[in-house]
Every structure is written in C-alpha cells, then in structure tokens.
Coordinates of C-alpha atoms in Angstrom, one line a residue:
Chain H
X1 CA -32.9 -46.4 -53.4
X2 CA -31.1 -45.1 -56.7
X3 CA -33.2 -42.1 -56.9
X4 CA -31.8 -40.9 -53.6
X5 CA -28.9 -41.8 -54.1
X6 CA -28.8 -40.2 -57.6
X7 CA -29.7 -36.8 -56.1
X8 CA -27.3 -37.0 -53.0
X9 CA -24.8 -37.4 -55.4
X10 CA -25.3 -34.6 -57.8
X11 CA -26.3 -32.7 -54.8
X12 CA -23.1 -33.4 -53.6
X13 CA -21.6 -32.3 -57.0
X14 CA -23.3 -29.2 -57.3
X15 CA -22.1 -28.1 -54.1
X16 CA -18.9 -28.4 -54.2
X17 CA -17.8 -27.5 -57.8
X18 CA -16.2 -23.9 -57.6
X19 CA -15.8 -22.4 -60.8
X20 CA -18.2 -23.5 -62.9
X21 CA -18.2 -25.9 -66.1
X22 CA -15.1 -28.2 -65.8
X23 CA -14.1 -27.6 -62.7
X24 CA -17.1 -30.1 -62.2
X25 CA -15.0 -33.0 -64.1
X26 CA -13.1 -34.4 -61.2
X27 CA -15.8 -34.4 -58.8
X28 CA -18.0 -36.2 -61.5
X29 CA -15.2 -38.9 -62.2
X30 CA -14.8 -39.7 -58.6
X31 CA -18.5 -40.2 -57.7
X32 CA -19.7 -40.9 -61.1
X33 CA -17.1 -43.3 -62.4
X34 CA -15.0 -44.6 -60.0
X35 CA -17.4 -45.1 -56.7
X36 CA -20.9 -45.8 -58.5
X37 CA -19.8 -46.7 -61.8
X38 CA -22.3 -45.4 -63.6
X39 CA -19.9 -44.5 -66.6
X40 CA -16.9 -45.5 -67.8
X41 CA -13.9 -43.5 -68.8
X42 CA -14.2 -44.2 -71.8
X43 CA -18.1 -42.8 -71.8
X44 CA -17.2 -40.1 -69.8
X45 CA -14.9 -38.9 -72.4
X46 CA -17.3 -39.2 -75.2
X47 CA -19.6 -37.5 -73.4
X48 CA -17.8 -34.4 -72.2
X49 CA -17.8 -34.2 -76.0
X50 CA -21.2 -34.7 -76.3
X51 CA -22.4 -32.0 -73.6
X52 CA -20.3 -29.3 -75.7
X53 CA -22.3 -29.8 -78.3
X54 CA -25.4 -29.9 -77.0
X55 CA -27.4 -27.1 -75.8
X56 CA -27.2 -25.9 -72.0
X57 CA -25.3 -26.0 -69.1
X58 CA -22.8 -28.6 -69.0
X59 CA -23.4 -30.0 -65.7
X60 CA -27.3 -30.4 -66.8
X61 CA -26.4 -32.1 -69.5
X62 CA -24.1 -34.9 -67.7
X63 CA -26.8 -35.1 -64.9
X64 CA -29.9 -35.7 -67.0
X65 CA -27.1 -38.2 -68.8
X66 CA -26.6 -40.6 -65.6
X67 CA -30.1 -40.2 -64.8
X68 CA -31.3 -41.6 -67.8
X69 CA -29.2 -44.2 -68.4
X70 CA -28.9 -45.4 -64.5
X71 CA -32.8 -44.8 -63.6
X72 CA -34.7 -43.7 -66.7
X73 CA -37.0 -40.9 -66.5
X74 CA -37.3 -40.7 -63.0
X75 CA -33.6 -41.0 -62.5
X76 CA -32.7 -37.7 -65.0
X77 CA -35.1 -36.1 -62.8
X78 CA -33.4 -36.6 -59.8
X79 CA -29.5 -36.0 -61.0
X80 CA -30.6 -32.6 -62.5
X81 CA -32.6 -31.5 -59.6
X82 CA -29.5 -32.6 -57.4
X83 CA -27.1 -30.9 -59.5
X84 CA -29.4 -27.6 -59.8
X85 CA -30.4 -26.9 -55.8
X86 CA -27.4 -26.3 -54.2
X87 CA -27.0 -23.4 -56.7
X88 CA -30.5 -21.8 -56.2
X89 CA -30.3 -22.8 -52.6
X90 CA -27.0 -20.8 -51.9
X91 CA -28.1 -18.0 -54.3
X92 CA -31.5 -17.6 -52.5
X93 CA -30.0 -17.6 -49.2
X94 CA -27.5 -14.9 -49.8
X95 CA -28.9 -13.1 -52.6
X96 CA -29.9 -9.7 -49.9
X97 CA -26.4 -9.8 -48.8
X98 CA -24.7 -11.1 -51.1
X99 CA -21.9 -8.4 -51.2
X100 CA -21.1 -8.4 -47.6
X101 CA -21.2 -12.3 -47.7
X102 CA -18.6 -12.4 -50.6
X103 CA -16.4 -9.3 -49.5
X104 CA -16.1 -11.0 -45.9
X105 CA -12.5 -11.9 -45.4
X106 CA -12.9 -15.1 -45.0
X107 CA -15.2 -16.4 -48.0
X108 CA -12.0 -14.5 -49.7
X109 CA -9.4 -16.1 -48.3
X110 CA -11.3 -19.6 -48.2
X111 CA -11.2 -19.3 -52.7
X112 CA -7.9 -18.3 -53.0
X113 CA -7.4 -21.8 -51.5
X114 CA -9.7 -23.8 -53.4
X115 CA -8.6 -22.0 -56.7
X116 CA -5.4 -24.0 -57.4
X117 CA -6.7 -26.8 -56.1
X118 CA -9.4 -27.2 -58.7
X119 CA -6.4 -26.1 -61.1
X120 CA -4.7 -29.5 -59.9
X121 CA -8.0 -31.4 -60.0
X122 CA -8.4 -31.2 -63.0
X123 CA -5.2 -31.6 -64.1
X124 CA -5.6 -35.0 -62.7
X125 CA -8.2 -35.7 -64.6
X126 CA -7.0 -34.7 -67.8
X127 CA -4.1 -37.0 -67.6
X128 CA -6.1 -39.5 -66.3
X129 CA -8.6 -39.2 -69.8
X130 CA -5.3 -38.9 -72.0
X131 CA -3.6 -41.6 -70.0
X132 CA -6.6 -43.9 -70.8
X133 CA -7.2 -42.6 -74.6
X134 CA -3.3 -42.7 -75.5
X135 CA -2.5 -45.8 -74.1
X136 CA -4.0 -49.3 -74.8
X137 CA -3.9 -51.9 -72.5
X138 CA -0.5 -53.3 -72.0
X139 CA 1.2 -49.8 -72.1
X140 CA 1.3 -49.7 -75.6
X141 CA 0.9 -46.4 -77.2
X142 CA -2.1 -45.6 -79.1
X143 CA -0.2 -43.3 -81.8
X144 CA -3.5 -42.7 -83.9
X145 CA -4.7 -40.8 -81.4
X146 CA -1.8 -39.3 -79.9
X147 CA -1.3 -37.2 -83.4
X148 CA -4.8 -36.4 -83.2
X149 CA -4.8 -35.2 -80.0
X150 CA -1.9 -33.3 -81.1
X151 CA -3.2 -31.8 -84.2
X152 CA -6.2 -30.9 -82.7
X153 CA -4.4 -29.3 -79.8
X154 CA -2.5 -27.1 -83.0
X155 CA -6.0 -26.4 -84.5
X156 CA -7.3 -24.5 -81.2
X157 CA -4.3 -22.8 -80.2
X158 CA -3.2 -21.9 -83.9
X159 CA -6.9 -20.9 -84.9
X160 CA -8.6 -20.3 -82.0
X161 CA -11.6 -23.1 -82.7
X162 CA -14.6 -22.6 -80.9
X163 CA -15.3 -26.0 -78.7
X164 CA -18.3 -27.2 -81.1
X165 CA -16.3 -26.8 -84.3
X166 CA -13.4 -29.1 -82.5
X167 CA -15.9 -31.8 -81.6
X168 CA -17.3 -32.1 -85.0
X169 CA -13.1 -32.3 -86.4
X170 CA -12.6 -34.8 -83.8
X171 CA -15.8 -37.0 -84.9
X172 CA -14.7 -35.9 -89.0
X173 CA -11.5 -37.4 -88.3
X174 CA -12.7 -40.4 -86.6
X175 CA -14.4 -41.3 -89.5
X176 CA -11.7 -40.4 -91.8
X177 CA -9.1 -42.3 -89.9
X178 CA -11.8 -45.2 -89.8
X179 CA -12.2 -45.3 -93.8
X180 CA -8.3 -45.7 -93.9
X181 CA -8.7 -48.6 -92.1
X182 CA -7.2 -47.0 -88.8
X183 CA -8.7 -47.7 -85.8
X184 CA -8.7 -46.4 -82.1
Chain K
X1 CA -38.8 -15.1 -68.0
X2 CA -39.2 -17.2 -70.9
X3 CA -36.3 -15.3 -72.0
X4 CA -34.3 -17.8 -70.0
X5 CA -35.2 -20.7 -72.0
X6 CA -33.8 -19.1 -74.8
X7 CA -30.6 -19.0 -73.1
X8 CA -31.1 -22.8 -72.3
X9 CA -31.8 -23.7 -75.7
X10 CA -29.6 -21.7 -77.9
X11 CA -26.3 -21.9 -75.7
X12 CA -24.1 -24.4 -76.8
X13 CA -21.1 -25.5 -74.9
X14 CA -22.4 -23.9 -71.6
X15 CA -21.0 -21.3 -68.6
X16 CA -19.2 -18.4 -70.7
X17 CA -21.0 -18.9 -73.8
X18 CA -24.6 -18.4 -72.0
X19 CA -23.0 -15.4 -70.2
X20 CA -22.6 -14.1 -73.6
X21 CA -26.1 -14.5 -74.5
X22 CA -27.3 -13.0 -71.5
X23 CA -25.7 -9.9 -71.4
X24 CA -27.4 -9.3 -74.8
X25 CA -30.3 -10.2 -74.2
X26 CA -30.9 -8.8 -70.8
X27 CA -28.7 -5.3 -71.0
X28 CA -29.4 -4.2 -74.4
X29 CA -32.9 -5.6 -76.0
X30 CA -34.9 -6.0 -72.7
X31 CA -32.9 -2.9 -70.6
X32 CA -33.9 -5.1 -67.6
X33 CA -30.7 -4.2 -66.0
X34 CA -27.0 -2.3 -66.9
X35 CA -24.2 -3.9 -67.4
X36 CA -22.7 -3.1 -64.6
X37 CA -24.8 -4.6 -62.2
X38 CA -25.3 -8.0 -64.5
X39 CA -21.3 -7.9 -64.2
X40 CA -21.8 -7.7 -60.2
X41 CA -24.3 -10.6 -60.5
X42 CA -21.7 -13.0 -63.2
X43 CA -19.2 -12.2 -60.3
X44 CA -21.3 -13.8 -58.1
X45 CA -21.9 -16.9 -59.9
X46 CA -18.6 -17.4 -60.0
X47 CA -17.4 -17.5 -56.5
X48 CA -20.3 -19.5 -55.2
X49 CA -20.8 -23.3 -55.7
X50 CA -22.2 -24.8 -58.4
X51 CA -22.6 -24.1 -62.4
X52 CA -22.1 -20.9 -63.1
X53 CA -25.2 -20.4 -65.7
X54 CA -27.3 -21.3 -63.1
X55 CA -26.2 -19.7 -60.4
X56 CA -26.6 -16.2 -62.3
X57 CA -29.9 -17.2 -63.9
X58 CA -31.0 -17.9 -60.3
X59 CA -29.6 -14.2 -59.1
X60 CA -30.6 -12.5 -62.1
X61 CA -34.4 -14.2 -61.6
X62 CA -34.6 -12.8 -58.4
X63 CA -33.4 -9.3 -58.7
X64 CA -36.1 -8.6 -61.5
X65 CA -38.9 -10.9 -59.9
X66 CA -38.4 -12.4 -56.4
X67 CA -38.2 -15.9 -55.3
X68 CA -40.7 -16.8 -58.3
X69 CA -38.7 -15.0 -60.9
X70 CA -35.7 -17.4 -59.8
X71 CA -37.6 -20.4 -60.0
X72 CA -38.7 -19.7 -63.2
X73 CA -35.9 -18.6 -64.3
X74 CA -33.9 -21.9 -63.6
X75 CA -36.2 -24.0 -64.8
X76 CA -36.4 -22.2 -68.2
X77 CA -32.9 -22.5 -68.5
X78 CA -32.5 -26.2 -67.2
X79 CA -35.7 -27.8 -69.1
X80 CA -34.2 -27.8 -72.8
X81 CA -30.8 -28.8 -71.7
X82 CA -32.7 -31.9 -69.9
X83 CA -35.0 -32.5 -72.9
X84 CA -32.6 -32.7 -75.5
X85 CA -30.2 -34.7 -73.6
X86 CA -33.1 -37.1 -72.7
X87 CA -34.1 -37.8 -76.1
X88 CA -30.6 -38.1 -77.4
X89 CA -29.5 -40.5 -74.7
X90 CA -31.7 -43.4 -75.2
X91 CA -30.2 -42.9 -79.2
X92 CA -26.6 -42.8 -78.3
X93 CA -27.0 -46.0 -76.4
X94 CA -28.0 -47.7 -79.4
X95 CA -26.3 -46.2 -81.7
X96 CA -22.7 -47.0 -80.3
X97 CA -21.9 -50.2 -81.9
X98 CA -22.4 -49.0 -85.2
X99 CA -18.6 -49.0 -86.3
X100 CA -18.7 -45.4 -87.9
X101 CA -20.6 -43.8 -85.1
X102 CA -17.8 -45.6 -83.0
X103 CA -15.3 -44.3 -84.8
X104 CA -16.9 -40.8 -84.3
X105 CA -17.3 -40.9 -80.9
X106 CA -13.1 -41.9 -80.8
X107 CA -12.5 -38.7 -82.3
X108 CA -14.7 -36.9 -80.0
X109 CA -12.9 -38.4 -77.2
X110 CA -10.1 -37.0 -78.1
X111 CA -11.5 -33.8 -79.1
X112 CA -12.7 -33.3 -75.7
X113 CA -9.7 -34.5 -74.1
X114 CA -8.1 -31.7 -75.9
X115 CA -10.6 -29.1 -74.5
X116 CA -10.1 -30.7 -71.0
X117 CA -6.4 -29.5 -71.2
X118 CA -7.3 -26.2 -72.8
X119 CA -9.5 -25.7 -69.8
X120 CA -7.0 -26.4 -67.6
X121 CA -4.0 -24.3 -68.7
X122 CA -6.7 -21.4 -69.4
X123 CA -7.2 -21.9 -65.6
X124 CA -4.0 -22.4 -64.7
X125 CA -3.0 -19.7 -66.6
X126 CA -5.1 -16.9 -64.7
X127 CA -3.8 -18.0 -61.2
X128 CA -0.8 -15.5 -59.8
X129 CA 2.5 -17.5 -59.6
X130 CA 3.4 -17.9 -56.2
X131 CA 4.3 -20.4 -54.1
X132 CA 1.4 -20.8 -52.3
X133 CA -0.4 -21.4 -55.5
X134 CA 2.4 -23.7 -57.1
X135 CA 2.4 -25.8 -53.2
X136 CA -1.3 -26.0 -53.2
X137 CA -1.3 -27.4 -57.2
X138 CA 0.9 -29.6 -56.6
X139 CA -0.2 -30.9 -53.5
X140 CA -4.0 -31.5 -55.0
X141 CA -2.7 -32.9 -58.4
X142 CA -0.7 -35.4 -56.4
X143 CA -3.3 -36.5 -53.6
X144 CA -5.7 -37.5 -56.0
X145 CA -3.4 -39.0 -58.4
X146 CA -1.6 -41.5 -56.4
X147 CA -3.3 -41.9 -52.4
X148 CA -6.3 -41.1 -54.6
X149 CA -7.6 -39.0 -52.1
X150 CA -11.6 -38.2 -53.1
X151 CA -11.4 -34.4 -54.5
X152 CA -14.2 -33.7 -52.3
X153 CA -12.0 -33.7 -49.5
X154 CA -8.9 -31.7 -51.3
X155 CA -11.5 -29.0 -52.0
X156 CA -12.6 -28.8 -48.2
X157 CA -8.5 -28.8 -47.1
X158 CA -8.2 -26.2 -49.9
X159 CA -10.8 -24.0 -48.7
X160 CA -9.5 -25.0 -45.1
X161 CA -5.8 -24.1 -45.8
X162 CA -7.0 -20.9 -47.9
X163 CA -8.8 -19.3 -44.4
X164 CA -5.6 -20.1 -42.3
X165 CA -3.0 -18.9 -44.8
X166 CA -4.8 -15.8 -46.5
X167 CA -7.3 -15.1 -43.7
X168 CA -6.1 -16.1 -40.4
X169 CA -2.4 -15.9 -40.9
X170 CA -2.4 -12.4 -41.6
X171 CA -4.7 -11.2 -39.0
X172 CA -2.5 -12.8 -36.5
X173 CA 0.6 -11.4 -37.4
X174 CA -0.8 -7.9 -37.6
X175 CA -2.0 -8.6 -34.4
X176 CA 1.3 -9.3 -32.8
X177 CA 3.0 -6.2 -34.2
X178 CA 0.0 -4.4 -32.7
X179 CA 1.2 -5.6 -29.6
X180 CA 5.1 -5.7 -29.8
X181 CA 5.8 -1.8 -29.6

C-alpha cells in the first residue's frame, strides 16, 4: 500500500527531525533514498536546490515532491500530511503546558544530546552529496565542479548570498560552463 | 488566518525566512501578539519535532483561535508550498533531459551542496565546545558513515545518552554528596 507507506514514512520524518529545515536531510536520504528509493542522490541534490527556491517550508516541499512523483496526486497528499502531523500533533498536545513540558529537566537534557548529533548527521550527508557530485565513477575527480563548489562557497561567505540568489549562480553557471563545452 | 497563507506563499527558502515574515506581520501590522511572546512561541518550534514553520504556525494558530485557528493556520501555510511544488514537478520530470536544463540543474546541485555545508558549520558553529559535544559528533558522523547505522536510531541514542549525561548524571552525583557528610 504506497499511500501508507508514504505517510508512515514522512510521519516518521516529521517526528524525529529536531531543529528544523536541514536537520531533516539525513533522515530524508536514509528513508527516501537509500531504503525506498524513491530518489536518487543525484535528484535529491537538485532538489534541495529546488525547495530553496520555491515558496514554503522546505520539508513540504520535498514531501509533496516524493508524493507526486511516487503516487501522483494521492501520493503528495499523503507525504505532506505525514510530514505535517507529528508537528500539530505534538504542538496540540502540549500547547497548555508547554513551558513546564520544555523547562522539565529532562526534555532539556534529552536536546543537549540530540543537538550534536544532528550536527554529525548532517555532516554525513554533506560529504555523502559532495562525495557523489565531486567524484565520477571510478574515483576520478570531477574538477568542474569542485571549483564551482569552491567559488560558490567564496560567494556566500565573502558576500553573504542569500540561498535563492546562490541557486540561480549555480544554475547561471551550469549553463555557462555548458556553452564552453564543459560538462558535469 | 488567511494571513498564514501569505507566509506560505511568499516565503522562499523556508524555517528562518518565514519566521521573519511572521514577526512582521503578526507583531507589528496585525498587533495580534508582542514580540515577546511570538519569541516564547519560535522557541518552542524549535525544540519540538518537526519543521519549524509549522510547528509555530500551529502554536501561534492556537493561541489566537483554538484548535481551529491551528488547523487553519497549518493548512494555509502548507497548501501553496504543496501547489506550487505539484505543478512544477510533473514539469521537472520532463524537462530534465533537455541538455541546458541539465546543465542547470548540475549547477544547482552544487549550489545546494554548498548550502548543505553552510548549514552545517552554521550549526556546528552555535554548539559549545566541549567534549561531550565533540564525542557525541563524532560518534553520529561515524555511525552513519561507515556501520551505516539508520540516523533514526542515532537520534533516539542521542536523546538517550543526552538524559543520562546531562539529566541523570547530575542528579545522582548531587545525590551522593547529599548523603556522604
């Protein structure tokens, strides 16, 4: 049953990601990609650009993605109302207490765990993106993109880009480095 | 409440950037709230599961409104995000073997891989440098990138490990020195 199993899924995501935004990436690779493959790694990493420049939430946007292109209509419907419920499930619940609940020593302490954690998650998952973007098949290393990758990194630190304008330089240069007949 | 479809429509690039919005919107043109207590509610959506635009949408719904004023207040703010997406998807799939949209989407791969790593140091770079902090990094970095471990289950031992070490631990030993004079 792929609905189901669409909205366990993001249900399971939405739970679980503390922190917001990309703290959800690692969770989404290792139920999206590598147990259901509903994406690739490749996809995944066009779409991460994709979300950012797209209106809403992030994780609504990847949801309604897999749903779509897994199940159609029905399918988008189900990943987003997965990904969306735990949220207003846990906010509902607590929202009268919500102070006491979050002061309590041991919702506290429980965070200060999980916090570098997601740090190292994600970390994971960045090298396992750059790894797969950098690198072309036999270990051979995609300089193209590596210098892109690097000036790019220069442009946001240097100039403090905003995340859509570096998404439409990365898709500018893609182009550009396509018309000189360089390919990635 | 439609308010909040605003926020779903206009924010792009999601969590902080809609938090933005809010606060504008809801603290000084509407003057459904103060600051301060939107703060209180952001603070919130931060430490409990899920996406944090949501999570405050949800709160801030049901603080002016109730149960219905959450509702409504989620599905304003999810609806656009879903529409848009929707449309553009069945596009995208099309549309990738054209050679120049191709060649786009490679720069936007590395354009987000870019903002993956700028994510993470900005994370990384808020956390307090201890060793407990440094142990439990390298331990969750390592589990997943070589047993691959699922990081479902590093987040459950990380919240485990957080309530012994910051929660238990100390009660215990404050306990004992209770008890030792």
């Amino acid at each position: 049953m792929i609905y189901l199993t669409l909205f366990l899924t993001f249900f399971k995501i939405g739970l679980f990601t503390l922190g917001g935004g990309y703290a959800m990436i690692p969770l989404i690779q290792a139920e999206v990609i590598d147990r259901h493959g509903w994406m690739t790694l490749e996809q995944f990493a066009e779409f991460v650009g994709i979300a950012e420049s797209t209106p809403g939430p992030f994780a609504v946007n990847i949801s309604t993605f897999c749903g779509v292109t897994t199940a159609g209509f029905l399918g988008s419907l189900c990943a987003t109302a997965g990904v969306v419920l735990p949220s207003v499930i846990i906010i509902l619940l607590i929202a009268s207490m919500a102070n006491r609940v979050l002061n309590h020593w041991s919702t506290k302490s429980a965070l200060q765990g999980a916090k570098p954690a997601v740090v190292g998650l994600l970390a994971v998952a960045a090298f396992s993106l750059a790894g797969h973007a950098f690198f072309k098949g036999e270990g051979e290393l995609n300089l193209t993109a590596l210098l892109l990758a690097a000036g790019l990194f220069t442009l946001v630190r240097v100039f403090k880009l905003g995340a859509i304008t570096l998404i439409l330089c990365g898709a500018a240069a893609g182009v550009a480095l396509q018309l000189c007949g360089l390919s990635f | 409440m439609l308010v909040f479809g605003k926020f779903g429509a206009l924010t792009f690039g999601g969590g902080y950037a809609i938090i933005a919005l809010m606060e504008d919107e809801i603290v000084h043109r509407r003057r459904w709230m103060t600051t301060d207590e939107l703060m209180d509610l952001i603070a919130i959506g931060e430490s409990t599961p899920g996406p944090i635009a949501v999570n405050t949408a949800t709160f801030v719904g049901y603080k002016l409104a109730g149960i219905i004023g959450s509702i409504v207040s989620v599905l304003a703010l999810v609806l656009p995000a879903w529409a848009v997406i929707f449309a553009i998807s069945g596009c995208y799939l099309t549309l990738r073997d054209n050679p120049w949209v191709a060649a786009a989407l490679g720069g936007i791969r590395v354009a987000a891989i870019v903002l993956i790593i700028q994510a993470c140091l900005r994370m990384g770079m808020k956390l307090k440098r201890n060793w407990f902090n440094g142990i439990m990094l390298t331990a969750s970095f390592y589990l997943v990138a070589f047993p691959s471990v699922s990081a479902f289950y590093v987040i459950m031992g990380a919240l485990l490990i957080g309530l012994l070490w910051h929660g238990i631990r100390p009660r215990f030993l404050l306990k004992n020195q209770e008890e030792q004079p």
